[in-house]
mmCIF file of C-alpha atoms in Angstrom:
data_model
loop_
_atom_site.group_PDB
_atom_site.id
_atom_site.type_symbol
_atom_site.label_atom_id
_atom_site.label_comp_id
_atom_site.label_asym_id
_atom_site.label_seq_id
_atom_site.Cartn_x
_atom_site.Cartn_y
_atom_site.Cartn_z
ATOM 1 C CA MET A 1 -7.997 193.319 120.423
ATOM 2 C CA ILE A 2 -10.245 196.213 119.369
ATOM 3 C CA LEU A 3 -12.989 195.812 116.762
ATOM 4 C CA VAL A 4 -14.045 198.864 114.729
ATOM 5 C CA THR A 5 -17.141 198.894 112.525
ATOM 6 C CA GLY A 6 -17.456 201.664 109.956
ATOM 7 C CA GLY A 7 -13.668 201.979 109.914
ATOM 8 C CA THR A 8 -13.444 202.933 106.237
ATOM 9 C CA GLY A 9 -15.666 206.002 106.687
ATOM 10 C CA PHE A 10 -14.531 209.562 107.372
ATOM 11 C CA ILE A 11 -14.639 209.404 111.184
ATOM 12 C CA GLY A 12 -13.748 205.719 111.356
ATOM 13 C CA GLU A 13 -10.544 206.185 109.380
ATOM 14 C CA GLN A 14 -9.393 208.968 111.708
ATOM 15 C CA LEU A 15 -10.173 206.777 114.731
ATOM 16 C CA VAL A 16 -8.311 203.753 113.357
ATOM 17 C CA ARG A 17 -5.227 205.813 112.535
ATOM 18 C CA SER A 18 -5.244 207.153 116.106
ATOM 19 C CA LEU A 19 -5.555 203.638 117.523
ATOM 20 C CA LEU A 20 -2.651 202.427 115.391
ATOM 21 C CA ALA A 21 -0.571 205.389 116.565
ATOM 22 C CA ARG A 22 -1.195 204.094 120.098
ATOM 23 C CA GLU A 23 0.088 200.656 119.042
ATOM 24 C CA GLU A 24 -3.323 199.057 119.566
ATOM 25 C CA THR A 25 -4.265 195.807 117.822
ATOM 26 C CA VAL A 26 -7.185 196.686 115.549
ATOM 27 C CA ARG A 27 -9.641 194.527 113.635
ATOM 28 C CA LEU A 28 -11.900 196.121 111.026
ATOM 29 C CA LEU A 29 -15.298 194.826 110.000
ATOM 30 C CA VAL A 30 -15.386 195.491 106.243
ATOM 31 C CA ARG A 31 -17.656 194.484 103.412
ATOM 32 C CA ARG A 32 -14.816 194.439 100.883
ATOM 33 C CA ARG A 33 -11.077 194.158 101.433
ATOM 34 C CA GLU A 34 -10.526 196.394 98.392
ATOM 35 C CA LYS A 35 -12.254 199.315 100.107
ATOM 36 C CA ALA A 36 -9.998 199.039 103.159
ATOM 37 C CA ALA A 37 -6.931 198.821 100.909
ATOM 38 C CA SER A 38 -7.912 202.018 99.104
ATOM 39 C CA VAL A 39 -8.374 203.862 102.420
ATOM 40 C CA TYR A 40 -5.342 202.634 104.371
ATOM 41 C CA GLY A 41 -2.762 201.722 101.740
ATOM 42 C CA PRO A 42 0.425 200.339 103.363
ATOM 43 C CA LEU A 43 -1.185 200.572 106.822
ATOM 44 C CA LEU A 44 -3.428 197.668 105.821
ATOM 45 C CA GLU A 45 -0.636 195.303 106.867
ATOM 46 C CA ARG A 46 -1.126 196.421 110.480
ATOM 47 C CA LEU A 47 -4.863 195.747 110.453
ATOM 48 C CA ASP A 48 -6.780 192.521 110.993
ATOM 49 C CA LEU A 49 -9.633 192.499 108.482
ATOM 50 C CA ALA A 50 -12.891 190.663 109.129
ATOM 51 C CA GLU A 51 -15.078 190.575 106.045
ATOM 52 C CA GLY A 52 -18.734 190.705 106.951
ATOM 53 C CA ASP A 53 -21.895 192.730 107.292
ATOM 54 C CA LEU A 54 -24.195 193.928 110.073
ATOM 55 C CA LEU A 55 -26.979 191.878 108.505
ATOM 56 C CA ASP A 56 -24.899 188.666 108.538
ATOM 57 C CA PRO A 57 -24.821 187.352 112.146
ATOM 58 C CA ALA A 58 -22.326 184.580 111.368
ATOM 59 C CA SER A 59 -19.804 187.087 110.030
ATOM 60 C CA LEU A 60 -20.255 189.180 113.173
ATOM 61 C CA ASP A 61 -19.507 186.186 115.383
ATOM 62 C CA ARG A 62 -16.221 185.733 113.520
ATOM 63 C CA ALA A 63 -15.423 189.450 113.807
ATOM 64 C CA ALA A 64 -16.129 189.601 117.567
ATOM 65 C CA ALA A 65 -14.134 186.474 118.488
ATOM 66 C CA GLY A 66 -11.267 187.352 120.845
ATOM 67 C CA VAL A 67 -12.282 191.028 121.035
ATOM 68 C CA GLN A 68 -12.369 192.965 124.324
ATOM 69 C CA ARG A 69 -13.414 196.419 123.113
ATOM 70 C CA VAL A 70 -15.614 197.620 120.244
ATOM 71 C CA TYR A 71 -16.142 200.977 118.548
ATOM 72 C CA HIS A 72 -19.398 200.788 116.593
ATOM 73 C CA LEU A 73 -19.593 203.474 113.916
ATOM 74 C CA ALA A 74 -21.276 201.652 111.035
ATOM 75 C CA SER A 75 -24.658 203.166 110.145
ATOM 76 C CA TRP A 76 -26.761 204.138 107.187
ATOM 77 C CA ILE A 77 -26.420 207.926 107.164
ATOM 78 C CA CYS A 78 -29.173 209.164 104.907
ATOM 79 C CA PHE A 79 -31.843 211.727 105.765
ATOM 80 C CA ARG A 80 -33.954 210.753 102.780
ATOM 81 C CA ALA A 81 -33.957 206.982 103.461
ATOM 82 C CA ASP A 82 -37.251 205.169 103.938
ATOM 83 C CA TYR A 83 -37.803 203.977 107.491
ATOM 84 C CA PRO A 84 -37.847 200.172 106.926
ATOM 85 C CA ALA A 85 -34.503 200.257 105.082
ATOM 86 C CA ALA A 86 -32.872 202.496 107.692
ATOM 87 C CA HIS A 87 -34.303 200.402 110.532
ATOM 88 C CA ARG A 88 -32.946 197.198 109.029
ATOM 89 C CA VAL A 89 -29.353 198.482 108.979
ATOM 90 C CA ASN A 90 -29.226 200.906 111.896
ATOM 91 C CA VAL A 91 -31.362 199.025 114.406
ATOM 92 C CA GLU A 92 -31.483 195.347 113.476
ATOM 93 C CA GLY A 93 -27.891 195.400 112.257
ATOM 94 C CA THR A 94 -26.787 196.925 115.557
ATOM 95 C CA ARG A 95 -28.766 194.313 117.488
ATOM 96 C CA ASN A 96 -26.955 191.607 115.505
ATOM 97 C CA LEU A 97 -23.616 193.159 116.430
ATOM 98 C CA MET A 98 -24.469 193.463 120.123
ATOM 99 C CA GLU A 99 -25.613 189.850 120.230
ATOM 100 C CA ALA A 100 -22.301 188.791 118.693
ATOM 101 C CA CYS A 101 -20.474 190.904 121.283
ATOM 102 C CA ARG A 102 -22.455 189.272 124.095
ATOM 103 C CA ARG A 103 -21.669 185.779 122.821
ATOM 104 C CA ALA A 104 -17.975 186.629 122.451
ATOM 105 C CA GLY A 105 -17.695 188.128 125.946
ATOM 106 C CA VAL A 106 -16.805 191.635 124.756
ATOM 107 C CA ARG A 107 -16.126 193.792 127.797
ATOM 108 C CA ARG A 108 -16.844 197.320 126.578
ATOM 109 C CA VAL A 109 -18.576 199.014 123.618
ATOM 110 C CA VAL A 110 -18.490 202.661 122.542
ATOM 111 C CA HIS A 111 -21.408 203.296 120.232
ATOM 112 C CA VAL A 112 -21.268 206.322 117.930
ATOM 113 C CA SER A 113 -24.740 207.797 117.606
ATOM 114 C CA SER A 114 -25.633 211.373 116.593
ATOM 115 C CA VAL A 115 -27.180 214.505 118.058
ATOM 116 C CA ALA A 116 -29.976 213.677 115.595
ATOM 117 C CA ALA A 117 -31.025 210.979 118.076
ATOM 118 C CA GLY A 118 -31.576 213.601 120.776
ATOM 119 C CA GLY A 119 -33.048 216.293 118.615
ATOM 120 C CA PRO A 120 -32.593 220.060 118.228
ATOM 121 C CA ALA A 121 -32.757 222.767 120.907
ATOM 122 C CA VAL A 122 -35.215 222.502 123.766
ATOM 123 C CA THR A 123 -37.969 225.111 123.651
ATOM 124 C CA GLY A 124 -39.395 226.176 126.991
ATOM 125 C CA PRO A 125 -42.978 227.239 127.827
ATOM 126 C CA ASP A 126 -41.963 230.842 127.169
ATOM 127 C CA GLY A 127 -40.867 229.972 123.641
ATOM 128 C CA ARG A 128 -37.179 230.548 124.371
ATOM 129 C CA MET A 129 -34.629 227.955 123.280
ATOM 130 C CA ARG A 130 -31.816 226.442 125.307
ATOM 131 C CA PRO A 131 -29.118 223.868 124.424
ATOM 132 C CA ARG A 132 -30.276 220.258 124.583
ATOM 133 C CA THR A 133 -28.469 218.128 127.170
ATOM 134 C CA GLU A 134 -28.059 214.381 127.390
ATOM 135 C CA ALA A 135 -30.626 214.326 130.225
ATOM 136 C CA ASP A 136 -33.411 215.873 128.127
ATOM 137 C CA PRO A 137 -36.018 213.428 126.749
ATOM 138 C CA PRO A 138 -35.089 212.666 123.123
ATOM 139 C CA GLN A 139 -37.101 214.405 120.408
ATOM 140 C CA PRO A 140 -35.489 213.391 117.103
ATOM 141 C CA LEU A 141 -36.723 214.947 113.890
ATOM 142 C CA PRO A 142 -39.320 212.789 112.097
ATOM 143 C CA ASP A 143 -36.944 211.551 109.380
ATOM 144 C CA ALA A 144 -35.815 207.925 109.284
ATOM 145 C CA TYR A 145 -32.233 208.775 110.265
ATOM 146 C CA GLY A 146 -33.007 210.553 113.534
ATOM 147 C CA ARG A 147 -35.633 208.001 114.540
ATOM 148 C CA THR A 148 -33.468 204.952 113.851
ATOM 149 C CA LYS A 149 -30.387 206.471 115.504
ATOM 150 C CA ARG A 150 -32.437 206.901 118.696
ATOM 151 C CA GLU A 151 -33.742 203.329 118.445
ATOM 152 C CA GLN A 152 -30.167 202.193 117.865
ATOM 153 C CA GLU A 153 -29.151 203.831 121.147
ATOM 154 C CA GLU A 154 -31.930 202.030 122.980
ATOM 155 C CA VAL A 155 -30.747 198.685 121.614
ATOM 156 C CA VAL A 156 -27.134 199.301 122.609
ATOM 157 C CA LEU A 157 -27.928 200.583 126.101
ATOM 158 C CA SER A 158 -30.181 197.599 126.812
ATOM 159 C CA TYR A 159 -27.057 195.398 126.905
ATOM 160 C CA CYS A 160 -25.863 197.083 130.094
ATOM 161 C CA SER A 161 -28.215 194.715 131.902
ATOM 162 C CA ALA A 162 -26.329 191.786 130.321
ATOM 163 C CA GLY A 163 -23.154 192.801 132.137
ATOM 164 C CA MET A 164 -21.541 194.590 129.201
ATOM 165 C CA GLU A 165 -20.144 198.123 129.622
ATOM 166 C CA VAL A 166 -21.728 200.398 127.018
ATOM 167 C CA VAL A 167 -21.103 204.107 126.387
ATOM 168 C CA VAL A 168 -22.902 206.205 123.750
ATOM 169 C CA VAL A 169 -21.437 209.307 122.114
ATOM 170 C CA ARG A 170 -23.451 211.761 120.030
ATOM 171 C CA PRO A 171 -21.400 213.852 117.593
ATOM 172 C CA SER A 172 -22.961 216.866 115.942
ATOM 173 C CA ALA A 173 -22.251 217.589 112.243
ATOM 174 C CA VAL A 174 -18.622 216.556 111.669
ATOM 175 C CA PHE A 175 -16.082 218.345 109.455
ATOM 176 C CA GLY A 176 -12.329 218.451 109.073
ATOM 177 C CA PRO A 177 -9.331 217.017 107.212
ATOM 178 C CA GLY A 178 -9.863 213.667 105.547
ATOM 179 C CA ASP A 179 -13.263 214.217 103.930
ATOM 180 C CA PRO A 180 -13.499 215.737 100.423
ATOM 181 C CA GLU A 181 -17.295 215.708 100.668
ATOM 182 C CA GLY A 182 -19.893 216.236 103.420
ATOM 183 C CA LEU A 183 -19.742 219.539 105.270
ATOM 184 C CA ASN A 184 -16.375 220.290 103.717
ATOM 185 C CA THR A 185 -18.260 220.781 100.449
ATOM 186 C CA LEU A 186 -20.193 223.630 102.103
ATOM 187 C CA LEU A 187 -16.961 225.196 103.359
ATOM 188 C CA ARG A 188 -15.456 224.943 99.885
ATOM 189 C CA MET A 189 -18.529 226.671 98.418
ATOM 190 C CA VAL A 190 -18.047 229.560 100.856
ATOM 191 C CA GLN A 191 -14.375 229.778 99.896
ATOM 192 C CA GLN A 192 -15.228 229.763 96.188
ATOM 193 C CA ARG A 193 -18.010 232.346 96.715
ATOM 194 C CA LYS A 194 -20.604 229.924 95.361
ATOM 195 C CA LEU A 195 -23.040 229.771 98.307
ATOM 196 C CA PRO A 196 -25.727 232.301 97.333
ATOM 197 C CA PHE A 197 -27.894 232.406 100.457
ATOM 198 C CA PHE A 198 -28.298 231.398 104.085
ATOM 199 C CA LEU A 199 -30.721 228.522 104.580
ATOM 200 C CA GLY A 200 -33.773 229.931 106.349
ATOM 201 C CA SER A 201 -32.070 232.637 108.404
ATOM 202 C CA GLU A 202 -28.574 233.616 109.391
ATOM 203 C CA GLN A 203 -29.788 233.538 113.029
ATOM 204 C CA ILE A 204 -30.563 229.797 113.014
ATOM 205 C CA PRO A 205 -28.282 228.016 115.529
ATOM 206 C CA VAL A 206 -25.830 225.470 114.114
ATOM 207 C CA ASN A 207 -23.346 223.126 115.767
ATOM 208 C CA LEU A 208 -20.380 221.635 113.944
ATOM 209 C CA VAL A 209 -17.659 219.527 115.556
ATOM 210 C CA PHE A 210 -14.068 219.074 114.392
ATOM 211 C CA VAL A 211 -13.286 215.465 113.468
ATOM 212 C CA ARG A 212 -10.239 215.301 115.730
ATOM 213 C CA ASP A 213 -12.416 216.297 118.690
ATOM 214 C CA VAL A 214 -14.791 213.450 117.842
ATOM 215 C CA VAL A 215 -11.895 210.977 117.833
ATOM 216 C CA ARG A 216 -10.576 212.353 121.132
ATOM 217 C CA GLY A 217 -14.080 212.024 122.568
ATOM 218 C CA MET A 218 -14.457 208.411 121.449
ATOM 219 C CA LEU A 219 -11.087 207.451 122.926
ATOM 220 C CA ALA A 220 -11.939 209.200 126.206
ATOM 221 C CA ALA A 221 -15.366 207.527 126.289
ATOM 222 C CA MET A 222 -13.687 204.135 125.974
ATOM 223 C CA GLU A 223 -11.206 204.936 128.725
ATOM 224 C CA LYS A 224 -13.375 206.693 131.294
ATOM 225 C CA GLY A 225 -16.945 207.134 130.111
ATOM 226 C CA ARG A 226 -19.544 205.830 132.567
ATOM 227 C CA SER A 227 -21.353 202.733 131.368
ATOM 228 C CA GLY A 228 -24.964 203.418 130.439
ATOM 229 C CA GLU A 229 -24.297 207.113 129.809
ATOM 230 C CA ILE A 230 -24.582 209.333 126.727
ATOM 231 C CA TYR A 231 -22.071 212.079 125.890
ATOM 232 C CA ASN A 232 -22.532 214.864 123.335
ATOM 233 C CA LEU A 233 -19.428 215.437 121.186
ATOM 234 C CA VAL A 234 -20.045 218.944 119.917
ATOM 235 C CA GLY A 235 -18.405 222.202 118.957
ATOM 236 C CA PRO A 236 -19.437 225.732 119.887
ATOM 237 C CA ASN A 237 -23.042 226.808 119.425
ATOM 238 C CA LEU A 238 -23.004 229.432 116.669
ATOM 239 C CA THR A 239 -25.543 231.046 114.397
ATOM 240 C CA GLN A 240 -25.460 230.178 110.715
ATOM 241 C CA GLY A 241 -24.297 233.737 110.059
ATOM 242 C CA GLU A 242 -21.445 233.529 112.589
ATOM 243 C CA LEU A 243 -20.231 230.211 111.206
ATOM 244 C CA LEU A 244 -20.303 231.111 107.519
ATOM 245 C CA ARG A 245 -18.813 234.577 108.013
ATOM 246 C CA LEU A 246 -15.951 233.061 109.992
ATOM 247 C CA ALA A 247 -15.502 230.423 107.282
ATOM 248 C CA ALA A 248 -15.431 233.196 104.665
ATOM 249 C CA GLU A 249 -12.819 235.112 106.641
ATOM 250 C CA VAL A 250 -10.571 232.097 107.214
ATOM 251 C CA GLY A 251 -11.006 230.727 103.688
ATOM 252 C CA ARG A 252 -10.801 234.147 102.043
ATOM 253 C CA GLY A 253 -14.148 233.583 100.451
ATOM 254 C CA ARG A 254 -17.554 235.205 100.769
ATOM 255 C CA ALA A 255 -20.512 234.527 103.047
ATOM 256 C CA PRO A 256 -24.017 234.509 101.542
ATOM 257 C CA GLY A 257 -25.593 237.881 100.946
ATOM 258 C CA PHE A 258 -29.191 237.092 101.882
ATOM 259 C CA ALA A 259 -31.420 234.413 103.440
ATOM 260 C CA MET A 260 -33.880 232.146 101.654
ATOM 261 C CA PRO A 261 -37.033 231.526 103.775
ATOM 262 C CA ILE A 262 -37.613 227.973 104.961
ATOM 263 C CA PRO A 263 -41.052 227.566 103.286
ATOM 264 C CA VAL A 264 -39.509 228.525 99.941
ATOM 265 C CA LEU A 265 -36.654 226.061 100.425
ATOM 266 C CA LEU A 266 -39.027 223.252 101.405
ATOM 267 C CA GLY A 267 -41.343 223.952 98.481
ATOM 268 C CA ALA A 268 -38.471 224.062 95.987
ATOM 269 C CA ALA A 269 -36.967 220.832 97.363
ATOM 270 C CA ALA A 270 -40.305 219.027 97.185
ATOM 271 C CA LEU A 271 -40.910 220.251 93.609
ATOM 272 C CA VAL A 272 -37.453 219.363 92.333
ATOM 273 C CA ASN A 273 -37.495 216.000 94.080
ATOM 274 C CA GLY A 274 -40.904 215.168 92.643
ATOM 275 C CA LEU A 275 -39.946 216.180 89.108
ATOM 276 C CA SER A 276 -36.699 214.245 89.287
ATOM 277 C CA ARG A 277 -38.504 211.085 90.337
ATOM 278 C CA LEU A 278 -41.168 211.567 87.668
ATOM 279 C CA LEU A 279 -38.912 212.462 84.747
ATOM 280 C CA LEU A 280 -35.556 210.906 85.606
ATOM 281 C CA ARG A 281 -36.691 208.021 87.856
ATOM 282 C CA ARG A 282 -34.205 209.027 90.570
ATOM 283 C CA PRO A 283 -34.198 211.201 93.717
ATOM 284 C CA GLY A 284 -33.575 214.910 93.386
ATOM 285 C CA PRO A 285 -30.386 216.620 94.555
ATOM 286 C CA VAL A 286 -32.002 217.866 97.784
ATOM 287 C CA HIS A 287 -34.758 216.292 99.869
ATOM 288 C CA PRO A 288 -37.125 218.249 102.178
ATOM 289 C CA HIS A 289 -35.836 216.192 105.130
ATOM 290 C CA GLU A 290 -32.351 217.575 104.473
ATOM 291 C CA ILE A 291 -33.709 221.123 104.474
ATOM 292 C CA ARG A 292 -35.539 220.506 107.768
ATOM 293 C CA ASN A 293 -32.377 219.072 109.290
ATOM 294 C CA TRP A 294 -30.137 221.964 108.308
ATOM 295 C CA THR A 295 -32.647 224.643 109.288
ATOM 296 C CA SER A 296 -33.526 223.157 112.697
ATOM 297 C CA PRO A 297 -32.037 224.976 115.726
ATOM 298 C CA TRP A 298 -29.064 222.783 116.692
ATOM 299 C CA LEU A 299 -28.228 224.124 120.124
ATOM 300 C CA VAL A 300 -26.455 221.317 122.006
ATOM 301 C CA SER A 301 -24.652 221.284 125.346
ATOM 302 C CA GLY A 302 -21.154 219.805 125.616
ATOM 303 C CA GLU A 303 -20.808 220.475 129.347
ATOM 304 C CA LYS A 304 -21.076 216.824 130.434
ATOM 305 C CA THR A 305 -18.340 215.822 127.989
ATOM 306 C CA ARG A 306 -16.063 218.607 129.200
ATOM 307 C CA THR A 307 -16.655 217.739 132.853
ATOM 308 C CA GLU A 308 -16.513 213.933 132.722
ATOM 309 C CA LEU A 309 -14.319 213.191 129.701
ATOM 310 C CA GLY A 310 -12.110 216.270 129.782
ATOM 311 C CA ILE A 311 -12.708 217.129 126.116
ATOM 312 C CA GLU A 312 -12.567 220.807 125.170
ATOM 313 C CA PRO A 313 -13.533 221.582 121.560
ATOM 314 C CA THR A 314 -10.879 222.962 119.232
ATOM 315 C CA PRO A 315 -11.446 226.693 118.616
ATOM 316 C CA MET A 316 -13.518 227.024 115.442
ATOM 317 C CA ARG A 317 -11.054 229.359 113.736
ATOM 318 C CA GLU A 318 -8.209 226.874 114.256
ATOM 319 C CA ALA A 319 -10.366 223.959 113.068
ATOM 320 C CA LEU A 320 -11.367 225.855 109.915
ATOM 321 C CA GLN A 321 -7.756 226.792 109.193
ATOM 322 C CA GLU A 322 -6.680 223.148 109.338
ATOM 323 C CA THR A 323 -9.626 222.083 107.205
ATOM 324 C CA TYR A 324 -9.015 224.661 104.489
ATOM 325 C CA ALA A 325 -5.306 223.773 104.427
ATOM 326 C CA TRP A 326 -6.198 220.087 103.926
ATOM 327 C CA LEU A 327 -8.760 220.908 101.222
ATOM 328 C CA GLU A 328 -6.136 222.897 99.350
ATOM 329 C CA GLU A 329 -3.645 220.027 99.513
ATOM 330 C CA HIS A 330 -6.327 217.548 98.484
ATOM 331 C CA ARG A 331 -7.235 219.717 95.471
ATOM 332 C CA LYS A 332 -3.643 219.612 94.235
ATOM 333 C CA ARG A 333 -3.471 215.798 94.204
#
């Protein structure tokens, strides 16, 4: 029996469908049965649903009973979240899950973290950047998401000493078929010629990973990842200009024509966010943390994953072609 948390999300759904294709017995931890039904439709009959929550230890004990392997994807993914709220779900909720796994005698856990837990590119004494590896000391950005994802890793890895096998994977920004929102929204804007400018500079490094590569990486981590190790699940390191021009070519759209400086973007985001909270009593459409995240230099090494897990990233052109084809089909529904 395999337990999957976060199985109704974008990546989780793709993972569960792959597990079912392998004839695995899968249990999903879900808050509401209705959500799982809307995601999986007729496939729901092949799933064992465990209703519960990361903040409800008793429900986690029920979910972990009889389970040998766990994929833990559930997290609060929000760059504008306040730290206590993010810590409660991402860190304490994960600790609750790991305790339930320990009590149930779970053999192996693959925890899905994020490159945000490691941080952007490493800058040397000479000021030159190089891709961050899993061996580099973590330097997450100062937002609640990056900080709590790193703390989440520390919690999970601490259970290696309890005799449990634990492997951590760190995807970069994920895109691909199956998600009408997220990064696919950016790709759609390029296709529709509605993205007016590069964020900061077209030379800023970016790293996106195709969702099917993330699923392949998680499956490989479960099968042959070394316990106690971290593996980056990433795509090619590109500049913002290279990525968006390729997206424009594949999607028959248009790349931005100029770059908006980072200080201007941060100032505008802070102003709009402040006015929205003051006048509308709700957060603005863009938070400064989101600007900092997108404009940070995401140079990340995937060499360890290629060497130890045998995962080669899908060529970006091919991944974009599949994504645009799915977006077109989704638009017609």
